[in-house]
Coordinates of C-alpha atoms and ligand atoms in Angstrom, one line a residue:
X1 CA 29.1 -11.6 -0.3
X2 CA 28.9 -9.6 -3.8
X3 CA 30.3 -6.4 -3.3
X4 CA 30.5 -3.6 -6.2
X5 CA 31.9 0.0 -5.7
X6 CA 29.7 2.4 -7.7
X7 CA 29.9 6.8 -7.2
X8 CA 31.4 5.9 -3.5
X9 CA 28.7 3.9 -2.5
X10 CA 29.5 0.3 -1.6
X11 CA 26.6 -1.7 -2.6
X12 CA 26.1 -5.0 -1.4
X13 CA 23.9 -7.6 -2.5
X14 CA 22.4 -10.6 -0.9
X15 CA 20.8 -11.4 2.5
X16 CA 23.2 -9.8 5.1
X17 CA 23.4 -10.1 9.0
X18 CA 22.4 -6.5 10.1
X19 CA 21.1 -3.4 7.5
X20 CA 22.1 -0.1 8.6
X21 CA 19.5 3.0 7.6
X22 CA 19.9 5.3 4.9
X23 CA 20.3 9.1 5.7
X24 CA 22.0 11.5 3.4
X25 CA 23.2 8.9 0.8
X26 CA 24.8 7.0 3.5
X27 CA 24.5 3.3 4.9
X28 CA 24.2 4.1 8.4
X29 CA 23.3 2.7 11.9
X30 CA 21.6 4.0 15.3
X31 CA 22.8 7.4 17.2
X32 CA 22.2 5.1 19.9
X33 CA 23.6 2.3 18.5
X34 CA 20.6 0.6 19.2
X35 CA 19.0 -2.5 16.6
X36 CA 15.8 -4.4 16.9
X37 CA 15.5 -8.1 15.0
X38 CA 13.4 -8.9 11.9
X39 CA 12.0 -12.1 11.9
X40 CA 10.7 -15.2 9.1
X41 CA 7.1 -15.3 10.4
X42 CA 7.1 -18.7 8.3
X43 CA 9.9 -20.5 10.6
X44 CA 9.8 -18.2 13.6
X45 CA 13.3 -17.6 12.6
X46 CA 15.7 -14.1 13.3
X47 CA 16.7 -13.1 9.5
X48 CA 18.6 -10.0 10.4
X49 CA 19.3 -7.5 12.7
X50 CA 18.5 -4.1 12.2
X51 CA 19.1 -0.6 12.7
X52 CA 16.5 1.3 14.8
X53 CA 16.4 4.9 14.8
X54 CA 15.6 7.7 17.5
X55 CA 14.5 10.5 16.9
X56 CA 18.1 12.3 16.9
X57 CA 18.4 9.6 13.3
X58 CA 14.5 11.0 12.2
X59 CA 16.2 14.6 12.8
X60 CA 18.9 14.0 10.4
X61 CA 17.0 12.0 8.0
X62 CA 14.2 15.2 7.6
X63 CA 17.5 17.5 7.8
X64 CA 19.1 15.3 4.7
X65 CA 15.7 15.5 2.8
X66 CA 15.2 19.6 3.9
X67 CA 18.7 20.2 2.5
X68 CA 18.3 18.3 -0.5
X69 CA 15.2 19.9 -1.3
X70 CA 16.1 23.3 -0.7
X71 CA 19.1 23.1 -2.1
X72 CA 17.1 22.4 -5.7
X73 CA 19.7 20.1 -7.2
X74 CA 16.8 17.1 -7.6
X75 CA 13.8 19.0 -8.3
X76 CA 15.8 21.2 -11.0
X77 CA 17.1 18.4 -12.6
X78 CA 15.6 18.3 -16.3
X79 CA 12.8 15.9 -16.3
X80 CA 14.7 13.6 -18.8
X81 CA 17.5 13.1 -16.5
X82 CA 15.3 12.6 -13.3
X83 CA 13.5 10.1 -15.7
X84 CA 17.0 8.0 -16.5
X85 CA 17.5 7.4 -12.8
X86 CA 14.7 6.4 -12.4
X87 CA 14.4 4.1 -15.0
X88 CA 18.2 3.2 -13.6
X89 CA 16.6 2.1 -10.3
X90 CA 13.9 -0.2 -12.2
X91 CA 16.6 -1.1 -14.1
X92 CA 19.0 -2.6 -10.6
X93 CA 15.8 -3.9 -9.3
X94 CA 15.2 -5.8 -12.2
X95 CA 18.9 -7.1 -12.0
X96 CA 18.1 -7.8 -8.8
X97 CA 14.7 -9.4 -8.9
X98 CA 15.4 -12.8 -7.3
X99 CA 17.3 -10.7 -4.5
X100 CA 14.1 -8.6 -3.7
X101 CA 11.8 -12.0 -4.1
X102 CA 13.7 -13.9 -1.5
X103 CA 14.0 -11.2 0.8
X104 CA 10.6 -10.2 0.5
X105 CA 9.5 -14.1 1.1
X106 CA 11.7 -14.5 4.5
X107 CA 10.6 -10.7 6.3
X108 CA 6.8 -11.2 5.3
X109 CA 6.2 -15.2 4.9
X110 CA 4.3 -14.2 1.5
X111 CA 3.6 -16.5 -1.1
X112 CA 6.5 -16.8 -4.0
X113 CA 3.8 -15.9 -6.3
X114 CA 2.6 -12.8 -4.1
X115 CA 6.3 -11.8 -3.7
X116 CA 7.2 -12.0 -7.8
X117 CA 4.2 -10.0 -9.0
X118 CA 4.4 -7.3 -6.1
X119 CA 8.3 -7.0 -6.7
X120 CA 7.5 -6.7 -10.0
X121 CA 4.8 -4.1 -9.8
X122 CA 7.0 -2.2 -7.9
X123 CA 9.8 -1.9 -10.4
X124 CA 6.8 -1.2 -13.0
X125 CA 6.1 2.2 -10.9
X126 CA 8.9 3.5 -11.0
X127 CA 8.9 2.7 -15.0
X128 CA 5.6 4.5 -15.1
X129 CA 6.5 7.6 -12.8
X130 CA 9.6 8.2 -14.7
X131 CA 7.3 8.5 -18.0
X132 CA 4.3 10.0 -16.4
X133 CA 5.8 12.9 -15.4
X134 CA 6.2 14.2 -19.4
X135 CA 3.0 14.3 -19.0
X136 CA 2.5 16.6 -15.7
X137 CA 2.2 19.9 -16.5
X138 CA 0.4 22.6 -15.0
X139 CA -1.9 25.0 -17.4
X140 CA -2.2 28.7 -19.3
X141 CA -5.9 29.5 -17.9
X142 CA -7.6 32.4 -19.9
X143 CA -7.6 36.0 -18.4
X144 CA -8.5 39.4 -19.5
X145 CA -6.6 40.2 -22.4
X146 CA -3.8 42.3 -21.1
X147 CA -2.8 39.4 -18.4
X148 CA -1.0 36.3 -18.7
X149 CA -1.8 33.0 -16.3
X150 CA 0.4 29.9 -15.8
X151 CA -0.3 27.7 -12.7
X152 CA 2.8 25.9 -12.3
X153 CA 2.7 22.3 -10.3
X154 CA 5.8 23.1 -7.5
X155 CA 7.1 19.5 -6.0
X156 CA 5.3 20.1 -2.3
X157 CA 8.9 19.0 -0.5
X158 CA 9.8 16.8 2.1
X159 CA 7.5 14.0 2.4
X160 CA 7.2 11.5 5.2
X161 CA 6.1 8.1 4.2
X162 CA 4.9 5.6 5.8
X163 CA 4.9 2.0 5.2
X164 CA 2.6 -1.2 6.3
X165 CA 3.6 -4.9 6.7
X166 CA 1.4 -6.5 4.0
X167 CA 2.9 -4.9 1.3
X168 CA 6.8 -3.7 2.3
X169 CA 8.5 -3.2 -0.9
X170 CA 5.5 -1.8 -2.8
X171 CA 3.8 0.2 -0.8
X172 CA 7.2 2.0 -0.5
X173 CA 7.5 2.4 -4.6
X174 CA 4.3 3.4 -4.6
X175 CA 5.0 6.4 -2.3
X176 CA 8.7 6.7 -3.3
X177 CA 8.1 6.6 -7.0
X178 CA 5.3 9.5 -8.0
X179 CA 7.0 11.7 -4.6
X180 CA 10.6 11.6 -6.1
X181 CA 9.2 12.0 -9.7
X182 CA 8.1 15.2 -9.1
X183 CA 10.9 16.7 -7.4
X184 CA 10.2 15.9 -3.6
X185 CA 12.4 14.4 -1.0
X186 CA 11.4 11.8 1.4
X187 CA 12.0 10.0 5.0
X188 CA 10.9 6.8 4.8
X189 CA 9.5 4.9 7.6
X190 CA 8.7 0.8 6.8
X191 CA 7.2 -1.0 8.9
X192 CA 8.9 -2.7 11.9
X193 CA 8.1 -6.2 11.2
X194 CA 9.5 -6.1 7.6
X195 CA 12.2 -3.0 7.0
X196 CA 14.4 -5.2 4.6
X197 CA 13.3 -4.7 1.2
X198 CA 12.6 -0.9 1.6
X199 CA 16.1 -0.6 2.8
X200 CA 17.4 -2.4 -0.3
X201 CA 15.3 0.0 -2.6
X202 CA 17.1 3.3 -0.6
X203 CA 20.6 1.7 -1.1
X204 CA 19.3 1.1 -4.6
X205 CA 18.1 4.6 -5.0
X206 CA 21.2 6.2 -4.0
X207 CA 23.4 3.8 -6.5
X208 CA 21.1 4.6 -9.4
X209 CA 22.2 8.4 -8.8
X210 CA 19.5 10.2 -6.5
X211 CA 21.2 12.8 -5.0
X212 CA 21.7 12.6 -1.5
X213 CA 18.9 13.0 1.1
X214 CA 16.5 13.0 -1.6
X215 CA 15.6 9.3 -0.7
X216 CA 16.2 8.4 3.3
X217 CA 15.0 5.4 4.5
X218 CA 14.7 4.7 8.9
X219 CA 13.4 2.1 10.5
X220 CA 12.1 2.4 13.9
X221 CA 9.0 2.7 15.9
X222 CA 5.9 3.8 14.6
X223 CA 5.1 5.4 17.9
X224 CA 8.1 7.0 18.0
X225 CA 9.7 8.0 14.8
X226 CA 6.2 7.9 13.2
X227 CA 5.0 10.2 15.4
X228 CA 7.8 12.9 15.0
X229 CA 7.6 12.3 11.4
X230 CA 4.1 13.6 11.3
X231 CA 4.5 16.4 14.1
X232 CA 8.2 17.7 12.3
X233 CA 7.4 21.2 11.3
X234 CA 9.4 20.7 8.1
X235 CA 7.8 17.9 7.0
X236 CA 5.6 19.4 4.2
X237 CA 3.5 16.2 3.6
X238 CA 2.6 12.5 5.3
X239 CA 1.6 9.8 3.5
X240 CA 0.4 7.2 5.5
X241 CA -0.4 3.3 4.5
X242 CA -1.8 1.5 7.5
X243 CA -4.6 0.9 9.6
X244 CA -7.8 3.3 9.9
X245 CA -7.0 3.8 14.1
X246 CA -3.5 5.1 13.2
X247 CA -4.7 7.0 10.0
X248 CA -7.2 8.9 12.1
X249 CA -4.5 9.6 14.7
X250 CA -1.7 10.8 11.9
X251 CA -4.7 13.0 10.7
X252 CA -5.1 14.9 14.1
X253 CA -1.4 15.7 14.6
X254 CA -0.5 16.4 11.3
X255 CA -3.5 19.4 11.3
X256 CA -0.6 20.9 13.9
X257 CA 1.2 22.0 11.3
X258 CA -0.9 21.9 8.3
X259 CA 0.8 19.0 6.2
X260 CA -0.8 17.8 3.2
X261 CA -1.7 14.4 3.9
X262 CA -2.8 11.0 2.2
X263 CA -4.7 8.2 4.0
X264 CA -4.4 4.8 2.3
X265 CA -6.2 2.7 5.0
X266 CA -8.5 -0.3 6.4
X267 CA -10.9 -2.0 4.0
X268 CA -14.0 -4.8 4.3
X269 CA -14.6 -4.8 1.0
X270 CA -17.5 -6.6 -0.8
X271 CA -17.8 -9.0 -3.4
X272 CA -21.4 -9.6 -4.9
X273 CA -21.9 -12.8 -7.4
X274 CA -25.2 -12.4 -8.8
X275 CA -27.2 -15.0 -10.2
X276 CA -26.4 -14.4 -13.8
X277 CA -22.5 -15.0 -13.3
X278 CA -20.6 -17.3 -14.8
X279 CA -20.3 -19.5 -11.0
X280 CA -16.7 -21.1 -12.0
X281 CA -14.7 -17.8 -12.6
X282 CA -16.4 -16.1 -9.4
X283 CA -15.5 -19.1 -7.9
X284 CA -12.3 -18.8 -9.0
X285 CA -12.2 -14.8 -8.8
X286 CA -13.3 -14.6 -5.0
X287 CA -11.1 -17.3 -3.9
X288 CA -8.3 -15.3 -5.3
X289 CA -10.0 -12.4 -3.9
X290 CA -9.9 -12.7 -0.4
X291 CA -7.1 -15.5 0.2
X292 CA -4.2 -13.7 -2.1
X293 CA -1.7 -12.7 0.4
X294 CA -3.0 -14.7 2.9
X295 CA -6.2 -12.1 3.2
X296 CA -3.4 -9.6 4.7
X297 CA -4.4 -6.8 1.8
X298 CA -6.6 -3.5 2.6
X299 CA -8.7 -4.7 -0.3
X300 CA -9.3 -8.0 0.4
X301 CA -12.9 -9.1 -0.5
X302 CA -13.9 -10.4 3.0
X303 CA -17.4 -10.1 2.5
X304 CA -18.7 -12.2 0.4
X305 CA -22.7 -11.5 -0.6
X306 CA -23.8 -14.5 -2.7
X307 CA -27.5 -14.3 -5.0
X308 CA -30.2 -17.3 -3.4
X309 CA -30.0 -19.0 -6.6
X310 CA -27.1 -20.1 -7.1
X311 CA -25.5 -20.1 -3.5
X312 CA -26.0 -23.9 -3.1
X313 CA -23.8 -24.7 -6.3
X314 CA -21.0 -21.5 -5.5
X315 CA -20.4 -22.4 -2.1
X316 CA -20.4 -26.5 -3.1
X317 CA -17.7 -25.2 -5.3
X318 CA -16.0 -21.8 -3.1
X319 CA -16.1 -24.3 0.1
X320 CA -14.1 -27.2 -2.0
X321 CA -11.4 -25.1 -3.6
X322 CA -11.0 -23.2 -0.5
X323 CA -9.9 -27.0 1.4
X324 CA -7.8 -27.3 -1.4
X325 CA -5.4 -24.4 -1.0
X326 CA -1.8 -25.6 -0.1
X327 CA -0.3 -23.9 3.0
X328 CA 3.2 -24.6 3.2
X329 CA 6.5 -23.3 1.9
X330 CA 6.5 -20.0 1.1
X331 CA 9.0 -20.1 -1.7
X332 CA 7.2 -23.4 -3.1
X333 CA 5.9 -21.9 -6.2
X334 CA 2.7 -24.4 -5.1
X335 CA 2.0 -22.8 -2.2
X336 CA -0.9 -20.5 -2.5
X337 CA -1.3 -19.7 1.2
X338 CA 2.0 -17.5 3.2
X339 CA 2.3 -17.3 7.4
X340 CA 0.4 -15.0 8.9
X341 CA 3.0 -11.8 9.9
X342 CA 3.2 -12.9 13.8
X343 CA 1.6 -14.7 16.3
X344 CA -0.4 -11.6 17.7
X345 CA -1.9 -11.1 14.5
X346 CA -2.7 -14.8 14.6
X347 CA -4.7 -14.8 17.9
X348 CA -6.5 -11.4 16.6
X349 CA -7.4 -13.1 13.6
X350 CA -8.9 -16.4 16.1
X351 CA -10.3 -13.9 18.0
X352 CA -13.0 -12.6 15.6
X353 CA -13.6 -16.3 14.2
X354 CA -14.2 -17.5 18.0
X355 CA -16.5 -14.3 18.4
X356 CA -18.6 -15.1 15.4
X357 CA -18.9 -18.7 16.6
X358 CA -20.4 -17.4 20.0
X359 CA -23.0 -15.2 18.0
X360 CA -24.5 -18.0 15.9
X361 CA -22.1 -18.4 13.2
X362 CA -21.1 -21.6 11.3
X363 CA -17.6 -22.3 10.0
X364 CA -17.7 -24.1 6.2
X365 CA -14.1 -24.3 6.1
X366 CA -11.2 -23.6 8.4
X367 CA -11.6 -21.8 11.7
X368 CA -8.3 -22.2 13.3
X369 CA -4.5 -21.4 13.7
X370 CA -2.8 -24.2 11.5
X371 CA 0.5 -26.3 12.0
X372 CA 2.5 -27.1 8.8
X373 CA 4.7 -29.7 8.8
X374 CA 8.2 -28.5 8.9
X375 CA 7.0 -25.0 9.7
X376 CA 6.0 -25.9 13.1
X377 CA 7.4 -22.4 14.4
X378 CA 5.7 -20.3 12.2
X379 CA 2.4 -18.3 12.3
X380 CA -0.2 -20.0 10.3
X381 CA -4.4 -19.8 10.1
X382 CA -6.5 -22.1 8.3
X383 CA -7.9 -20.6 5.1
X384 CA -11.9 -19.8 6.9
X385 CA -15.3 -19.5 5.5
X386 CA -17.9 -18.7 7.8
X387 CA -21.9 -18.2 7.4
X388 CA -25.1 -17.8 9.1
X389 CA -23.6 -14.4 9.6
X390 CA -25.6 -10.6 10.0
X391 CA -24.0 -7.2 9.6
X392 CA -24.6 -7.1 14.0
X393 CA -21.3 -9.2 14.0
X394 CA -18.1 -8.2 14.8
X395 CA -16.7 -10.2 12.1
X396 CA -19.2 -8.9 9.8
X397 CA -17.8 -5.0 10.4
X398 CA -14.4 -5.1 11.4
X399 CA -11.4 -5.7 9.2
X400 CA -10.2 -9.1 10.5
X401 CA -6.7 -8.9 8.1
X402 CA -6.1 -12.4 7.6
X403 CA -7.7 -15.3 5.1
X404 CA -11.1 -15.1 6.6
X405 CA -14.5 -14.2 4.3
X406 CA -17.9 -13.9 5.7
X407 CA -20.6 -15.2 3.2
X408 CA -24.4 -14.1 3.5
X409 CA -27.3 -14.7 1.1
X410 CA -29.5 -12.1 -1.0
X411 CA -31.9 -12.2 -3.1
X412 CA -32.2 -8.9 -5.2
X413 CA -29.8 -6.2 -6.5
X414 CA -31.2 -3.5 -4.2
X415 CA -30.2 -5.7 -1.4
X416 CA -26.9 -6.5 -2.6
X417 CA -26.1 -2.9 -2.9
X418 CA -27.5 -2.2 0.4
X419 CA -25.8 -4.8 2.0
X420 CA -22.2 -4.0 0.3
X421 CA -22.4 -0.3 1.1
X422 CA -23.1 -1.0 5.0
X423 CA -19.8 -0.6 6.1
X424 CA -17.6 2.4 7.2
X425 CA -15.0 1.3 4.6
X426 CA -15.2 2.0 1.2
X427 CA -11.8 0.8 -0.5
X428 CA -12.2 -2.1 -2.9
X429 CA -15.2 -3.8 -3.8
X430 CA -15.5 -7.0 -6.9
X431 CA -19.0 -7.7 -8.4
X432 CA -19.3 -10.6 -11.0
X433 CA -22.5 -10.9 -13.5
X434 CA -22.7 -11.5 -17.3
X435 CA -25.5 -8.3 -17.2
X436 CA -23.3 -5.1 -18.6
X437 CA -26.4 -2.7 -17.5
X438 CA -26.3 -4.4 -14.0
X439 CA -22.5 -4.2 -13.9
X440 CA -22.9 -0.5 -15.0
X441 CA -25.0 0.1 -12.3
X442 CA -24.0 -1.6 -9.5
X443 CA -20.7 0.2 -10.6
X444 CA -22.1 3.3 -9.9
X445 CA -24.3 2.8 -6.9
X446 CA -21.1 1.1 -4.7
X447 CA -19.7 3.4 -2.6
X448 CA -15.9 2.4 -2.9
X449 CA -12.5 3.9 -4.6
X450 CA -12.6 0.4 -6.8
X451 CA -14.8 -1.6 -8.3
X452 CA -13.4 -4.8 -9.8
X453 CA -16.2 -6.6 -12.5
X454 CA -15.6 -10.1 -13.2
X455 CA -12.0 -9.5 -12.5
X456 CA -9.8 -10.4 -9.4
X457 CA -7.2 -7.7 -9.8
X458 CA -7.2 -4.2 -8.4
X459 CA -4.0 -2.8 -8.8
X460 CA -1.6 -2.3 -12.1
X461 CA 0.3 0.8 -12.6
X462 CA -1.8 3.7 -13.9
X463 CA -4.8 2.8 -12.1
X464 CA -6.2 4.8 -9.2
X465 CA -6.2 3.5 -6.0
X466 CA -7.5 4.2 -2.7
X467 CA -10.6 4.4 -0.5
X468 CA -13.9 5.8 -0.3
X469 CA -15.1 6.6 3.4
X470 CA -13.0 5.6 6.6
X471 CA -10.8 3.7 3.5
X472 CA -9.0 7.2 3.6
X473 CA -8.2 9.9 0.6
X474 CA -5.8 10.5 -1.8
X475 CA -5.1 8.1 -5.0
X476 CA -1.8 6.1 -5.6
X477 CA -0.6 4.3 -8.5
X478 CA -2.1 6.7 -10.9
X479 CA -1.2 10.0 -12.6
X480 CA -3.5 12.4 -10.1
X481 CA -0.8 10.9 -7.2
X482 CA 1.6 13.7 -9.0
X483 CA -0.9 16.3 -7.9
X484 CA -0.9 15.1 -4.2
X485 CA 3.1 15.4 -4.4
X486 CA 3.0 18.9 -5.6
X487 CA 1.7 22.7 -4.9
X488 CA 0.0 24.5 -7.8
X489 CA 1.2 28.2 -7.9
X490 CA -1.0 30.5 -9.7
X491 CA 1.7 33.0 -11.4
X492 CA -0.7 36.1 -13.0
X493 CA 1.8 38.6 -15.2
X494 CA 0.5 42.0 -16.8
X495 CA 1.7 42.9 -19.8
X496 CA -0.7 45.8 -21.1
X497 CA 1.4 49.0 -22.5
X498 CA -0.2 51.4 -19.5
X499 CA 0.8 51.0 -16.2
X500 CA -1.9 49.7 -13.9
X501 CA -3.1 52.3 -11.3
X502 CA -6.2 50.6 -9.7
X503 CA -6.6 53.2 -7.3
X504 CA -6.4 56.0 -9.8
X505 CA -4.5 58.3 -7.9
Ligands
NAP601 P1 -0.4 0.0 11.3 O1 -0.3 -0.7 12.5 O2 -1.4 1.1 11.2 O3 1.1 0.5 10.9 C1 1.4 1.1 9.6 C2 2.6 1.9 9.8 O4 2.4 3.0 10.7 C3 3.8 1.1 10.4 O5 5.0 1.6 9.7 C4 3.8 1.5 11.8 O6 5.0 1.4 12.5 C5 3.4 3.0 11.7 N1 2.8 3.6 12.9 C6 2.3 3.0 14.0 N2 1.9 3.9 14.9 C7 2.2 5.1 14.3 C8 2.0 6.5 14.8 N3 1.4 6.7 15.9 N4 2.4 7.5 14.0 C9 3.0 7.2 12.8 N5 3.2 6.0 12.3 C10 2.8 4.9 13.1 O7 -0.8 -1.0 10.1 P2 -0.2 -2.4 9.7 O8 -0.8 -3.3 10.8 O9 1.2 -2.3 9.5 O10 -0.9 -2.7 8.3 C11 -2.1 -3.2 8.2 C12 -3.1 -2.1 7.9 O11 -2.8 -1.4 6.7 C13 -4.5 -2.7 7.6 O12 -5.5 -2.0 8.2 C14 -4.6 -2.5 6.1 O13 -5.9 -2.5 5.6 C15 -3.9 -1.3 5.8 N6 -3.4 -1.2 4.4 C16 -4.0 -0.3 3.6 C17 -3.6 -0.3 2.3 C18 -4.3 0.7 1.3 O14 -3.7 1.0 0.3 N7 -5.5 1.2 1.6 C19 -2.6 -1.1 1.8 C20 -2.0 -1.9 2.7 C21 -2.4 -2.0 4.0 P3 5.4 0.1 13.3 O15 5.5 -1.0 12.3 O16 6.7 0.4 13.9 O17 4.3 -0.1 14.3
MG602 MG1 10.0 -9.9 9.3

């Protein structure tokens, strides 16, 4: 094992046997010496052992990031030196790119294509925090003429953060990134069924020279340490990516004590072809959109409305590529389909297709936990189309979060919209048409944080992100997510030649 010594920190690089927390700058394991196991969901097999922290470890982790805040050295740093380490972490992760990949491949059983362009993205945020926040300034507003007024932005201060399964390493730049550009300090909580790569980034944090307890990083139980996280009375802020149950719940306690808080949750987002299209690239487009990352993404087009025109030729076409997606290896750059995160999530997932079965529906493709040869001990499900579908079904409402899409029929725009915005989500959403006016309007008349037109991507750095309706609040990847990180103080000054005496005495 690779081992470097850089400012007293002993960084180690490849896949180890155990990862210890970071609190305070420090590798570090349980108060109770307590560790849970991460597993490969595409062999079934233990990867690592980990540390798991109590809440005596969350107590010191939100003491670290207090102390660190308060004691200014981060947030008084001058911008251009916050920016270098920053751009120093990019910089390791880069170095370290095939590191992060395979990692990210064994904890999560993603795709190696799904794994190289998140990875990627997330070193790109911290690259665009560190130069977004020249740009994040507060204002001179105009007063009476004798008065002065500069709203400063304040960083907001300790931040919890917590991060989902689907996305481990960045969702955790995307909260890390903006919160310590601005000045804040943060606890990080991953997820439990994939802590490795957000550990890697903390260690990687601390070597690139953030001071220490700005970045802390504990795994543990969302129940737990989640929950003390949110109630912690000097925790300033929560930012929460997960589902909309758990949102709601982190919403209720956090109102205890106030905290600022962002909501980056649950999505059934729809995907309208109309008849104008071009048919291959929606084809093409909603395959991607609904089966990247094995259909395990909050935005994942799951509901697929399709104009009466041209169904018969798209879904000749969808149902045909969809049987030739390759399950297998994830780290086979042919593979376009990853495991499914565990088995529970498997049986949830055969759960809603069996239910929509039992109401009248038809399966076109899939419909079924798979076995892949040499993977036997993995978690696995058939890439699944279903139709003959209404918006009665279960299937039809609920976030199923894994590669299953619904299709229905329609035969005018009015209906398409109608049928898109009938949901209690209202994160992503992908319409595809060669009409500009159409796409202009439907644009405006879908009631989602994204709208993607004749394009399968939703996320790149700069671009807002984040839901609509019981999708949650609050926008990452974008400059405004320096505003949710910070406090806006008003400062008004007087500087007329008579003393003020407003009361005339
Ligand atoms: P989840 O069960 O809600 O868990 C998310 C995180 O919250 C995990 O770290 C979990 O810890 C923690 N947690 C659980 N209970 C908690 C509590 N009472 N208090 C505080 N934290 C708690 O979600 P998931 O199954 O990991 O992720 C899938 C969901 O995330 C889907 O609904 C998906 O749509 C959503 N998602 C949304 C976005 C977006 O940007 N809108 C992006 C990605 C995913 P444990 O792991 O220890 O349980
Ligand atoms: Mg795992």
């Amino acid at each position: 094992m690779a081992t470097v010594k850089e400012q007293n920190f002993e960084v180690l690089e490849t896949k180890r046997e155990h990862y210890g927390m970071i609190i305070n700058g420090e590798r570090t394991d349980s108060s109770s010496g307590e560790t849970f196991t991460t597993y490969n969901p595409a062999t079934g097999e233990a990867i690592a052992t980990v540390a798991k922290a109590t809440t005596e470890d969350a107590e010191r982790a939100v003491q670290a990031a207090r102390d660190a805040f308060d004691n200014g050295k981060w947030k008084k740093f001058p911008v251009n030196k916050r920016q270098r380490i920053m751009m120093k972490i990019a910089g390791i992760m880069r170095s370290r790119f095939n590191e992060l990949v395979s990692l990210e491949i064994m904890d999560s059983g993603k795709s190696l294509s799904a794994a190289q362009g998140q990875v990627m993205q997330a070193i790109e945020d911290f690259e665009f925090y560190a130069g977004a926040i020249v740009g994040h300034r507060g204002s001179v507003n105009n007063v009476p003429g004798q008065f002065q007024n500069v709203a400063e932005k304040e960083p907001v201060g300790v931040c919890a953060q917590i991060i989902p399964w689907n996305y481990p390493l960045m969702m955790a730049a995307w909260k890390i990134a903006p919160a310590i550009a601005v000045g804040c300090s943060v606890v990080v909580k991953p997820a439990s069924l994939t802590p490795l790569t957000a550990l890697v980034l903390g260690e990687i944090c601390v070597e690139a020279g953030v001071p220490q307890g700005v970045v802390n990083v504990i795994p543990g139980s969302g129940s737990t340490i989640g929950n003390y996280l949110v109630e912690h009375d000097q925790v300033d802020k929560v930012a929460f990516t997960g589902s909309t149950p758990i949102g709601k719940n982190i919403m209720e306690r956090a109102s205890q004590t106030l905290k600022r808080v962002t909501l980056e949750l649950g999505g059934k987002s729809p995907n309208i072809v109309f008849e104008d299209a071009d048919v291959d690239a929606a084809v093409d487009g909603s395959l991607f959109g609904i089966f990247y990352n094995t259909g395990q993404s909050c935005e994942a087009r799951s509901r697929l409305y399709v104009h009466e025109d041209i169904y018969d030729e798209f879904m000749e076409k969808f149902v045909a590529k969809t049987k030739q997606l390759s399950l297998g290896d994830p780290s086979d750059k042919g593979t376009h389909i990853g495991a499914i995160i565990d088995d529970s999530q498997v049986k949830t997932i055969d759960e809603y297709v069996q239910s929509a079965k039992e109401e009248g529906a038809t399966i076109l493709a899939g419909g079924k936990p798979a076995t892949v040869e040499g993977f036997e001990n993995g978690h696995w499900y058939e890439p699944t189309i279903i139709t003959d579908v209404n918006h009665e079904m279960k299937a039809v409402r609920e976030e199923i979060f894994g590669p299953v899409v619904v299709v229905m029929k329609f035969s005018n725009e009015k209906e398409a919209i109608k049928l898109a915005n009938d949901t209690v989500y209202g994160l992503g959403s992908a319409l595809w048409t060669t009409d500009y006016a159409r796409a202009t309007r439907v644009s405006k008349a879908i009631q989602a944080g994204i709208v993607m037109v004749n394009c399968p991507f939703s996320a790149f750095p700069g671009t807002p992100f984040g839901g609509y309706k019981q999708s949650g609040f609050g926008r990452e990847l974008c400059i405004e997510t320096l505003d949710l990180y910070t406090e806006t103080k008003s400062i008004i000054s007087y500087f007329g030649s008579r003393p003020l005496n407003p009361f005339g005495l």
